[in-house]
Short mmCIF file of C-alpha atoms in Angstrom, two decimals:
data_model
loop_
_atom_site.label_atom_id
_atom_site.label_comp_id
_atom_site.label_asym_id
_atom_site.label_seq_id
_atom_site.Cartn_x
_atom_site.Cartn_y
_atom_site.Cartn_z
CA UNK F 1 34.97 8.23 48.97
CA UNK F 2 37.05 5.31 47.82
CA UNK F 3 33.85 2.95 47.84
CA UNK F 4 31.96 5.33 45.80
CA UNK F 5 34.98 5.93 43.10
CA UNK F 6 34.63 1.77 43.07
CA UNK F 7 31.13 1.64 42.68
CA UNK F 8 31.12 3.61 39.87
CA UNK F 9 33.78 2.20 38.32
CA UNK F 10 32.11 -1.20 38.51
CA UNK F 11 28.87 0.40 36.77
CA UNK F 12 30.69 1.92 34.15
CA UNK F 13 32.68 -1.66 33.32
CA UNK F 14 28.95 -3.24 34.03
CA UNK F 15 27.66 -0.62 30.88
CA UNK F 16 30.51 -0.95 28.36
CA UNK F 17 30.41 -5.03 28.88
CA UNK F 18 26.55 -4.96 27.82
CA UNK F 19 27.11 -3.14 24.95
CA UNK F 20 29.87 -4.87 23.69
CA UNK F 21 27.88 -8.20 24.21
CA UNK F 22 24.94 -6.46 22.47
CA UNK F 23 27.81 -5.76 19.23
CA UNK F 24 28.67 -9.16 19.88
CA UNK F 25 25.36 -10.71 19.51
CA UNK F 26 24.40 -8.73 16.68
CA UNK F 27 27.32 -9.24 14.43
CA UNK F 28 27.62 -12.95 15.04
CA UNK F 29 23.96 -13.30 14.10
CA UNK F 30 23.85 -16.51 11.67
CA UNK F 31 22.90 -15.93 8.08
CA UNK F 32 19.56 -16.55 6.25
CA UNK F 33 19.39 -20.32 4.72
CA UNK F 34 18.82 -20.70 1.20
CA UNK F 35 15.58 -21.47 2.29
CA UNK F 36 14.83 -17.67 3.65
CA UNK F 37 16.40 -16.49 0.11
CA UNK F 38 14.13 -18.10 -2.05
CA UNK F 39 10.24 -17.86 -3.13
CA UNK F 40 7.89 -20.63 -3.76
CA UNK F 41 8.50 -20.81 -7.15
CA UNK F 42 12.14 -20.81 -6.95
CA UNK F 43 13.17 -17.16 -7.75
CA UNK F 44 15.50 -15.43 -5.66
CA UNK F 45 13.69 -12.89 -3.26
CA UNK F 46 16.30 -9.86 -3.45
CA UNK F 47 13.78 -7.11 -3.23
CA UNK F 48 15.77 -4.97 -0.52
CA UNK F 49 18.82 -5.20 -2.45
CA UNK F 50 16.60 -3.96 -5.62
CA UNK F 51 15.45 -1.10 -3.72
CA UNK F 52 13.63 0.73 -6.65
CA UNK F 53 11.31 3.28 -5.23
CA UNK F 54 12.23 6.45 -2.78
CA UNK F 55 9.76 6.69 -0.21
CA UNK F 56 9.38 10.26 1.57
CA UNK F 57 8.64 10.50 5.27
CA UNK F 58 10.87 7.77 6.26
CA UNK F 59 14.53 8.57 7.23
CA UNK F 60 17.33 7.04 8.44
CA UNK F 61 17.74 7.43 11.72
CA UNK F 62 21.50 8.76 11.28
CA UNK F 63 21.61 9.76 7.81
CA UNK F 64 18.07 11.34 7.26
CA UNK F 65 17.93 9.31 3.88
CA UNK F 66 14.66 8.35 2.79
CA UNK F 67 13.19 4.95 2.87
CA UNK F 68 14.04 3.13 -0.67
CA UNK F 69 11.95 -0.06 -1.04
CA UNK F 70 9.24 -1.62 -3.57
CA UNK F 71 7.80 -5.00 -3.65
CA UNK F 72 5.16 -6.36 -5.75
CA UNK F 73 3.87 -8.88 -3.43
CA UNK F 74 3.40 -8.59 0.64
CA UNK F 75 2.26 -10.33 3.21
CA UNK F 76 1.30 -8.14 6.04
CA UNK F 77 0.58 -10.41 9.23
CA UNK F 78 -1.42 -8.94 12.38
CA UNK F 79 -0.70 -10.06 15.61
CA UNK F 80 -3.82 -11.52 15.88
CA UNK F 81 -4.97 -14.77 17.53
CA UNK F 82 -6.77 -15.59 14.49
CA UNK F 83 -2.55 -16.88 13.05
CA UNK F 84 -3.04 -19.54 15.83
CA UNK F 85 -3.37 -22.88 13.89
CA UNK F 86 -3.33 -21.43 10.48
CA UNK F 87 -0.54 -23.37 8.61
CA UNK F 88 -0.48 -19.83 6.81
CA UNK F 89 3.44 -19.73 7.45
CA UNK F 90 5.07 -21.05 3.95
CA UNK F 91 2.01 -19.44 1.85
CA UNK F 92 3.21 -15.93 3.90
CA UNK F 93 7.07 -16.81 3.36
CA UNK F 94 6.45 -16.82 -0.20
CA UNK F 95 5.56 -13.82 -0.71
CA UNK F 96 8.18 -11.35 -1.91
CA UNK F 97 8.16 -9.07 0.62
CA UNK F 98 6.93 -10.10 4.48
CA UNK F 99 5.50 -7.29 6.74
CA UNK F 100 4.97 -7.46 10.56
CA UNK F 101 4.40 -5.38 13.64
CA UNK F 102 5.92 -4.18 16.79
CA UNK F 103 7.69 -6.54 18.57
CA UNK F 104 5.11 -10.23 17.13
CA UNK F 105 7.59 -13.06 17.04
CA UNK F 106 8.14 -15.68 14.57
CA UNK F 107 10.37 -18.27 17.00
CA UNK F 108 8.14 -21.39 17.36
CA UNK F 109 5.25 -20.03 15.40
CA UNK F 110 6.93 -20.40 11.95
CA UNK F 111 4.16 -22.75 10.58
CA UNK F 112 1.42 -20.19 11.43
CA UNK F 113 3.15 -16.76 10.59
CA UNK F 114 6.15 -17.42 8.66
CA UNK F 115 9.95 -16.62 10.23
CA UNK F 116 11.07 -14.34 6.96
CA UNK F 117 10.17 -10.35 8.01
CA UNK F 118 11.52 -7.80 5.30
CA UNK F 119 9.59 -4.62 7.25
CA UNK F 120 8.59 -3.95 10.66
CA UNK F 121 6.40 -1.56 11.76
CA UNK F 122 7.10 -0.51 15.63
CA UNK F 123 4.95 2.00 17.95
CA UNK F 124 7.13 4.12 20.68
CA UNK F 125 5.70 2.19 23.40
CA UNK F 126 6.43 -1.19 21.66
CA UNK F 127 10.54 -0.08 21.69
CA UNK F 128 11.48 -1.46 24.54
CA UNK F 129 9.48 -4.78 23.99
CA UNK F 130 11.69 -5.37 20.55
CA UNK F 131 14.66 -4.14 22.95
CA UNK F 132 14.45 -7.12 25.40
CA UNK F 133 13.49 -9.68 22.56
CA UNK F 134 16.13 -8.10 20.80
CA UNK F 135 18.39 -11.43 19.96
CA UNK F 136 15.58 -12.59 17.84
CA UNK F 137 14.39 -9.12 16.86
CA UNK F 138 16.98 -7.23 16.16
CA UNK F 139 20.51 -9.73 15.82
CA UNK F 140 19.57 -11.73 13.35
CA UNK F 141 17.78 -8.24 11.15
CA UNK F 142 20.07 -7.07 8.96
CA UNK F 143 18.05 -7.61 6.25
CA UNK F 144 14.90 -6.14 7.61
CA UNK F 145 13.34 -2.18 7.75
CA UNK F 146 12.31 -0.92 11.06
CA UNK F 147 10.21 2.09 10.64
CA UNK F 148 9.21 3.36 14.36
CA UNK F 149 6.55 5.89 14.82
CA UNK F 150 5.49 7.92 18.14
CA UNK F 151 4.17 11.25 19.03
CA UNK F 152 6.34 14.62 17.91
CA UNK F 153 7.52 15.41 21.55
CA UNK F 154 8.94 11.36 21.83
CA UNK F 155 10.51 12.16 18.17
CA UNK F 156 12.21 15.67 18.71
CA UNK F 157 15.68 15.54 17.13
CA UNK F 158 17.00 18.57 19.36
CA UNK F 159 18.00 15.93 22.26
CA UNK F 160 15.47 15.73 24.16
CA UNK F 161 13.41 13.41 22.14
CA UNK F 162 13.27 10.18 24.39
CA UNK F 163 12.98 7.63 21.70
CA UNK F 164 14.60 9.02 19.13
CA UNK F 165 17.43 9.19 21.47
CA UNK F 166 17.25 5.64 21.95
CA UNK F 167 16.79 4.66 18.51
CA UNK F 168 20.05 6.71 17.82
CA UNK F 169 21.97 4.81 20.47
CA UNK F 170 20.93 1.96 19.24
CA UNK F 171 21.84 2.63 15.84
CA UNK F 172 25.57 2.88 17.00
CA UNK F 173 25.52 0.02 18.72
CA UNK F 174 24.17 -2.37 15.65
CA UNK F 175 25.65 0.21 12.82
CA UNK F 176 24.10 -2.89 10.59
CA UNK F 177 20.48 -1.98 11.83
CA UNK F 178 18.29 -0.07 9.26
CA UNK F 179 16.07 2.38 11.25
CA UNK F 180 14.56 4.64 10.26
CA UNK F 181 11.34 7.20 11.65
CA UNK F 182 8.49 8.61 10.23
CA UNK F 183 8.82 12.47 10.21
CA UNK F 184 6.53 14.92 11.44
CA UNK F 185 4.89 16.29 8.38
CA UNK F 186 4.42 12.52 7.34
CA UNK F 187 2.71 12.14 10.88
CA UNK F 188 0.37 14.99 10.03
CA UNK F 189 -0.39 13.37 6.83
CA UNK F 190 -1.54 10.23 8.62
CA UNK F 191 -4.18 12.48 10.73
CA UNK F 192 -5.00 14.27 7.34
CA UNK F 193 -5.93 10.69 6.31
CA UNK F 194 -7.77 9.59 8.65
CA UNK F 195 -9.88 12.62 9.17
CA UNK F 196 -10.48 12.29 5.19
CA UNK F 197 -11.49 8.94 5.03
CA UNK F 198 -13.92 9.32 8.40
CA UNK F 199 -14.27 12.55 9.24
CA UNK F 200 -13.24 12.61 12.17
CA UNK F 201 -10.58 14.36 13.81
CA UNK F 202 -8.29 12.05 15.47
CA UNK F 203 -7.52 14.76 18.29
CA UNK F 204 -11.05 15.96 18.96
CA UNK F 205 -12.29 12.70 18.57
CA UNK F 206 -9.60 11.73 21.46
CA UNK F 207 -7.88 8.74 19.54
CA UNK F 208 -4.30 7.45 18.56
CA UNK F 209 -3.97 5.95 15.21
CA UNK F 210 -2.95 2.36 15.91
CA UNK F 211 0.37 0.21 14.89
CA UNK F 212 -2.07 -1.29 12.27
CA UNK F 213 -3.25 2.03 10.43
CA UNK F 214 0.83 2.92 10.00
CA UNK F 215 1.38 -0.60 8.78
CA UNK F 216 -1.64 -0.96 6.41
CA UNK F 217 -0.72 2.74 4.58
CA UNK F 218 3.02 2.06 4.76
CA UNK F 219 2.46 -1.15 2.78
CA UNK F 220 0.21 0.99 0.04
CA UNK F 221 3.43 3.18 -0.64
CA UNK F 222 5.36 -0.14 -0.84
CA UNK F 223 3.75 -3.07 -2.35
CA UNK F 224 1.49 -3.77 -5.81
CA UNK F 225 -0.37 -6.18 -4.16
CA UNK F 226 -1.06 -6.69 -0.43
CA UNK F 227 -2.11 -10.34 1.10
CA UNK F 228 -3.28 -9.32 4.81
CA UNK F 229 -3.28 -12.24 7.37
CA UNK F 230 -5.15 -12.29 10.60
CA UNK F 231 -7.21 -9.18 9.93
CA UNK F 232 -11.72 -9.40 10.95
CA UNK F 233 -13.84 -7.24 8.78
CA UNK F 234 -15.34 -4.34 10.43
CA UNK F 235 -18.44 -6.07 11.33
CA UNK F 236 -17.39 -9.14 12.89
CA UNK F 237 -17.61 -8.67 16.87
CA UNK F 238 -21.29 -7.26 16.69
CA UNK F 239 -22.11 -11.03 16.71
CA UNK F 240 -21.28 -12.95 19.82
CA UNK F 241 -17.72 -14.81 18.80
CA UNK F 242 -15.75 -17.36 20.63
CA UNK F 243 -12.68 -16.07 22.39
CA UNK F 244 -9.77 -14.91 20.23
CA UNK F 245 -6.87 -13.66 21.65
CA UNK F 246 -5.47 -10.27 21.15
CA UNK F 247 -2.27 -11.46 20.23
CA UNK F 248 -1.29 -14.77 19.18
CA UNK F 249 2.11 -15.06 21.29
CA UNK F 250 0.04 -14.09 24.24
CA UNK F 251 -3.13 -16.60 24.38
CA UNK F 252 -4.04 -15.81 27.77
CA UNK F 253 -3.61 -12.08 27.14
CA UNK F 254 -7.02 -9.82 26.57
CA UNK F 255 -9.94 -11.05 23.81
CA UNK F 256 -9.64 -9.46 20.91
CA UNK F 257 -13.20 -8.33 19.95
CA UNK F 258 -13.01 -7.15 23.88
CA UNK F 259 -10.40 -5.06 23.14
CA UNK F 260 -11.57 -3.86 19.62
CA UNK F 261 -15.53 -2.82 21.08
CA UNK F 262 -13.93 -0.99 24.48
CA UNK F 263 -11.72 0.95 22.69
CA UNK F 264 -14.09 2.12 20.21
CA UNK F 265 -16.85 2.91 22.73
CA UNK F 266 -14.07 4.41 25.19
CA UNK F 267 -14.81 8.34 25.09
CA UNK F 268 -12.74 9.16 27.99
CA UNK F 269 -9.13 9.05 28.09
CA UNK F 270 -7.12 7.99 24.47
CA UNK F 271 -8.04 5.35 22.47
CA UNK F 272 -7.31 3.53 19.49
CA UNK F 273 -10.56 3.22 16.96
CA UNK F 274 -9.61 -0.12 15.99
CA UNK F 275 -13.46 -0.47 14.07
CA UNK F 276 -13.10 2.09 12.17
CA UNK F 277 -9.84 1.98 11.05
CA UNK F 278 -11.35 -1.55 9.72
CA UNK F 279 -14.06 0.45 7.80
CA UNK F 280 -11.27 1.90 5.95
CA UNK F 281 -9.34 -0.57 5.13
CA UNK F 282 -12.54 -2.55 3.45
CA UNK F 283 -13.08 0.66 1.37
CA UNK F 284 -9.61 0.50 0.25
CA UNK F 285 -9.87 -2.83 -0.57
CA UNK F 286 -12.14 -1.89 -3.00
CA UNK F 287 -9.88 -0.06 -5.02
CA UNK F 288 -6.55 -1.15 -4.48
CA UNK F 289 -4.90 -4.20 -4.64
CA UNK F 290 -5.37 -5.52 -1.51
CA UNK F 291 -6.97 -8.97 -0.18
CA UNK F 292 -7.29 -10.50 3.61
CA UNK F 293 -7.22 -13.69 4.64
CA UNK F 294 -7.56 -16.03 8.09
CA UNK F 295 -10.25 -14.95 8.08
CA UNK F 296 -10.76 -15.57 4.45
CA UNK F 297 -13.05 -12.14 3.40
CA UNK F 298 -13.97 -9.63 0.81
CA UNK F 299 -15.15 -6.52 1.26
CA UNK F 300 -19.26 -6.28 0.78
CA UNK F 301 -19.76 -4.53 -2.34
CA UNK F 302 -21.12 -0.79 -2.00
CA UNK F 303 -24.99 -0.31 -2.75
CA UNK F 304 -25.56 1.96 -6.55
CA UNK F 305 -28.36 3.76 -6.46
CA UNK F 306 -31.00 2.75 -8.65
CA UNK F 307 -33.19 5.44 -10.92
CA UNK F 308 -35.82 4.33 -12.84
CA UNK F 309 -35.82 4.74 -16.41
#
């Protein structure tokens, strides 16, 4: 009985020391360099200080206040290989606001991708990837908006949603830490837009909406004008490419086109439709604001009809 009363004890002193380290490591996080704090052209970058613009759908994970933030420039960088050997990183950092995904890091690829990230954009099953790579994701964030999205029985906000349990914990342990989630009736608005802009029903049709389709129509609500880096038009892996990888930090991880064509064909089980979430974004390109580079492409304008006269 006495070696069980001691073995507990010991776990509980094992828990409380990792979370105090975890406070520890957050709040001793060094600060940005004037560097980080400044645009190209010399102009203090201040935007989520500004905070102009109430965005609804995105709460605080303790507070349940919406999402306030506006920029008039972005960068949003994919994860893709395509960043690899870019040099894209100051022309990103310049950028007012800087918008990445799950859990991509910018340690040691600063020249390709940047280091400055003002929003990120995380999936549930990406939270305990930014978790373990949290002294670069998370201690050294105050500055940056994590926005995590997952499915409505992951969310639940009755206790016995799994990840928004987490996120909550988390929360208390880096009080500093802006999260916040995207509610359900802005989830359902997602689906709504996808099955208007495709017509397809993302259930029936057996399909998550990826990391990238959250990202690309959170940045509409934020920014004027959205740089994307790393993106392929819709068309580009029906001709044989060389090898990309999926991810940049991972460049012996899974070809991207690979990935991109199986999960489009894939009919059984979930998938993401990667393709034609592409198709979408080209057609919004064509009315909003929004341009993509590395590779360097514009969407092909859409055929008129002709009539004769």
């Amino acid at each position: 009985m006495k070696t069980r009363t001691r073995h507990g004890i010991i776990i509980l002193i094992g828990f409380v020391t990792m979370l105090t380290s975890l406070l520890f490591l957050y709040n001793s996080s060094s600060t940005d360099t004037p560097e980080d704090q400044m645009q190209s052209d010399g102009h203090q970058m201040n935007v989520l200080r500004r905070q102009t613009s109430h965005l609804e759908g995105y709460n605080s994970i303790i507070e349940h206040k919406p999402l306030r933030m506006h920029c008039r420039s972005c960068a949003l960088v994919t994860s893709s290989g395509h960043m690899t050997g870019s040099d894209r990183g100051a022309e990103i950092d310049s950028k007012e606001c800087v918008i990445r995904m799950n859990d991509a890091p910018t340690k040691g690829y600063q020249k390709d991708v940047g280091q400055r990230t003002s929003l990120r954009v995380v999936a549930h099953s990406s939270m305990q990837r930014v978790l373990r790579n949290r002294q670069e994701l998370l201690n050294s964030s105050q500055d940056t908006f994590f926005i995590f999205w997952g499915p409505g029985n992951y969310m639940r906000q009755d206790g016995k949603g799994l990840v928004y349990n987490n996120l909550r914990l988390m929360k208390q342990m880096m009080p500093k830490l802006q999260v916040y989630v995207i509610s359900r009736l802005k989830m359902l608005h997602f689906d709504e837009l996808f099955k208007k802009e495709t017509g397809k029903d993302r259930k029936r049709s057996n399909s998550w909406l990826s990391t990238g389709w959250f990202t690309m129509a959170i940045a509409m609500e934020v920014c004027d004008r959205i740089n994307v880096y790393g993106m392929i038009p819709p068309e580009f892996c029906k001709s044989p490419q060389p090898s990309m990888p999926y991810h940049y930090y991972e460049p012996a991880g899974p070809d991207e086109c690979t990935m991109y064509l199986s999960h489009e064909q894939g009919r059984h089980g979930s998938h993401h439709r990667f393709i034609t979430e592409k198709h979408v974004f080209a057609n919004w390109a064509r009315m909003f604001n929004i341009h993509f580079y590395q590779p360097d492409w514009r969407p092909t304008p859409v055929a008129k009809n002709s009539t004769d006269s």
